Amino acid sequence: MKYFAALRLICVKVVLLVSLTVKATEPSPKIGLALSGGGAKGAAHIGVLEVLEENRIPVHMVTGTSMGSYIGGMLALGFSAGEIKRRTFDINWHDGYFDRLTRKELQLKEKKRTDEFLLYTDIGLSLDGEIKPLPGLVLGQKMASMLRELTGNPPNFDSFDQLVIPYRAVATDLEKIEPVVLDSGNLVQAMQASMSVPGALRPVQKDGRLLVDGGIVNNMPVDQVKMLGAEIVIAVDLRDAMFKLEDLNSAVNVVNQLTTYMTNTGSDQQVALLNLDRDVYIVPDVSYMVATDFNLMYQAYRSGREAALAQLPKLLRYQIDEQQYARYMADKRRQWLPATYSFTDIHIVNQTTLSDTSLYEWLSLEPDRNYSVKELEQAIDRLYAKGIFEKITYEVEEDGKHLSIIVVEKAWGPGYLNLKLSIERDNEQRPNYAVGAEYLLTNVTRTGGEWKSKILLGVQDKLTTGLYLPLDYQQQYFAEFGIGWQQEIREFNNVARFDADQDEVKYKSLQLFSQLGWNIERDSRLLMGIDGGYSDTQGEFSAVPKQEVTSLSGYGEYNYDSLDNFFFPSTGTLLDVQLGYRYSDAEIENGDISESVPYLDSQMIQPLTWDEHSVVALVRASGSESNAFYPVSPQSLGGLFNLSGFNRFHLTGNYSAFGSLIYRYHVDDVNFKLFSAPLYLGGSIERGGVWLDKDDISWDSSITAGSVYIALDTLLGPAVLAYGVAENDNGSLYFAFGSQL
């Protein structure tokens, strides 16, 4: 008996040893990850990846749709969950839905132009009056740039099987409404095609097809990960919840209900492909958000973690030991992302009317020099900042030595129409308003010349037209010529020269100018020019004499502007200084007054920001001596933040000096889904004065003012509600909207 018992024990041990040996040598199953679309909800995928990494569960292949294609692509490149999280959360995804560059990225002349015409419609308008609308609200330039920086812009691949983890993205053929599996080529383009939400981002053109968000036809590509050879599938479903009956009370919600049904039905078909005894189906609770709630991405990430942890008992069946996982992690480290590129050949695919030389000069890229992806993006942004291109992309060949830059001119150009609408209303005086339009005709010369005309109607009526002519291909030197007509009302108060009841004066002028300029760098320039013209000045009552002036001036000017936002600056500096000498001849009823005088026009703006607080210091000084009855070059103060408490142009003279400190506190961002608008509370302290004679200038004769305000920085311009007070019982409630420039 003892003999048989010992024999049985030996047999059991042998069987156990053999089974353990077989298990140890058994290859782990090939695990595939299928990541669904969902916009901002896609941050939940990062939480899932984090749990997989923490528990040593490998991923051997990955497929994704929309935001899932981005997360999956980052994983396929070899990024860890922590790296994906950091890069994804460090970027402002709202920026991807606006193609306009930030103000700091614009050339100085573009900053000044866009500050005035904030209704940047960019509508195409030909010289014969044909209107050419944009092909889409958002063309995808900024989104492509963001994806290139996030991924490191790897070179093109013959197959996405060459990635550290084999990868597929799913898009939709917009013509045939059928799925398109992207399995080779440019990884960033594949991601962008899969993420291009119809109506929000322009479709991506590839191989003769228009591709949009894959969620329309296959929002969770389980079938594709199985085709890659996955034996076990981990599927992450970020489906939207259906609306309840009481919520179906608007056209938008009704349309959303239908699209949600279609998307969820497609996902249900993919769920049916899962074997729920072996596969793992993860459904994070993201019902509290929609695809555009990028401000809730961290909550989505937490929801992803929680959902994955709830499935941990099933996931742990596929856990591998520490040694195996260390080898797996080493094998999947990023292989396709060199720190820098050095190109032997840089080729521009020029789909514009500009010369190749101009494009090469603006890019300033040279062969056989090291460039990081960030430096390449900066070069692309320099070119895109010209405002005349629809799309600029670049591709690195697989060997990393050849760079192709594709430059596409706006198909709706070369003429563009932009608009202006502004109002400053106080409760005491007339409203200061302006409506206007600007027409810009680009590429009138091979070096990028422009013809610009604008019309403004309101308290100031203005009509101007002029040419901007770069003198070299890099546009470092330029000449400008123009003519302008202007009519405006100025006010004179407490000035002995005028009757007590006479304060409104109408100025009309016709001016011509020409100047030469040097663009020192993006933010600064030097100008030297001459201007001259004729002005007609008439008081409100016939008892006040009419004045006619002819003038000729020569001047030098320096401009520096690195402000991130002209209306609510947080960083940068603005400095404008113009020094000139003017000859004028004024004709009035009592005779002529001829004089030659120097003049100054200057301002400086310097913000200081800490945490959510900002203080903006502003100083202005302008003027020249004049013995004419009315100022030849009138200087004015009045209006919100410009001696608050007075209406605009309330104080006018030959000289003005002004300083202010404007404080603001960033309360919150008002979320409008695709974009958000900062909300501010603040106040100002102001001091300034206007004088007819230089000898009258003094601190004691200047005026103290201030204001409190609430403001919203919208896409259409600043909206401000304020109350301003000044000395001598001057006070006013203001509403201001748009640019007051």
GROMACS .gro file of C-alpha atoms in nm, residues 11 41 71 110 129 170 179 265 478 534 554 573 643:
model
   13
   11CYS     CA    1   0.276   1.049  -1.073
   41LYS     CA    2  -1.483   6.125  -2.413
   71ILE     CA    3  -0.516   5.717  -2.883
  110GLU     CA    4  -0.157   9.112  -3.981
  129GLY     CA    5  -1.821   9.067  -5.771
  170VAL     CA    6  -1.134   5.358  -3.971
  179PRO     CA    7  -1.599   5.224  -4.412
  265THR     CA    8  -2.653   5.035  -3.384
  478PHE     CA    9   0.856   9.683  -4.853
  534TYR     CA   10  -0.620  11.863  -4.737
  554GLY     CA   11   0.782  11.350  -4.309
  573THR     CA   12   0.476   9.423  -2.497
  643LEU     CA   13  -1.084  10.858  -1.935
   0.00000   0.00000   0.00000
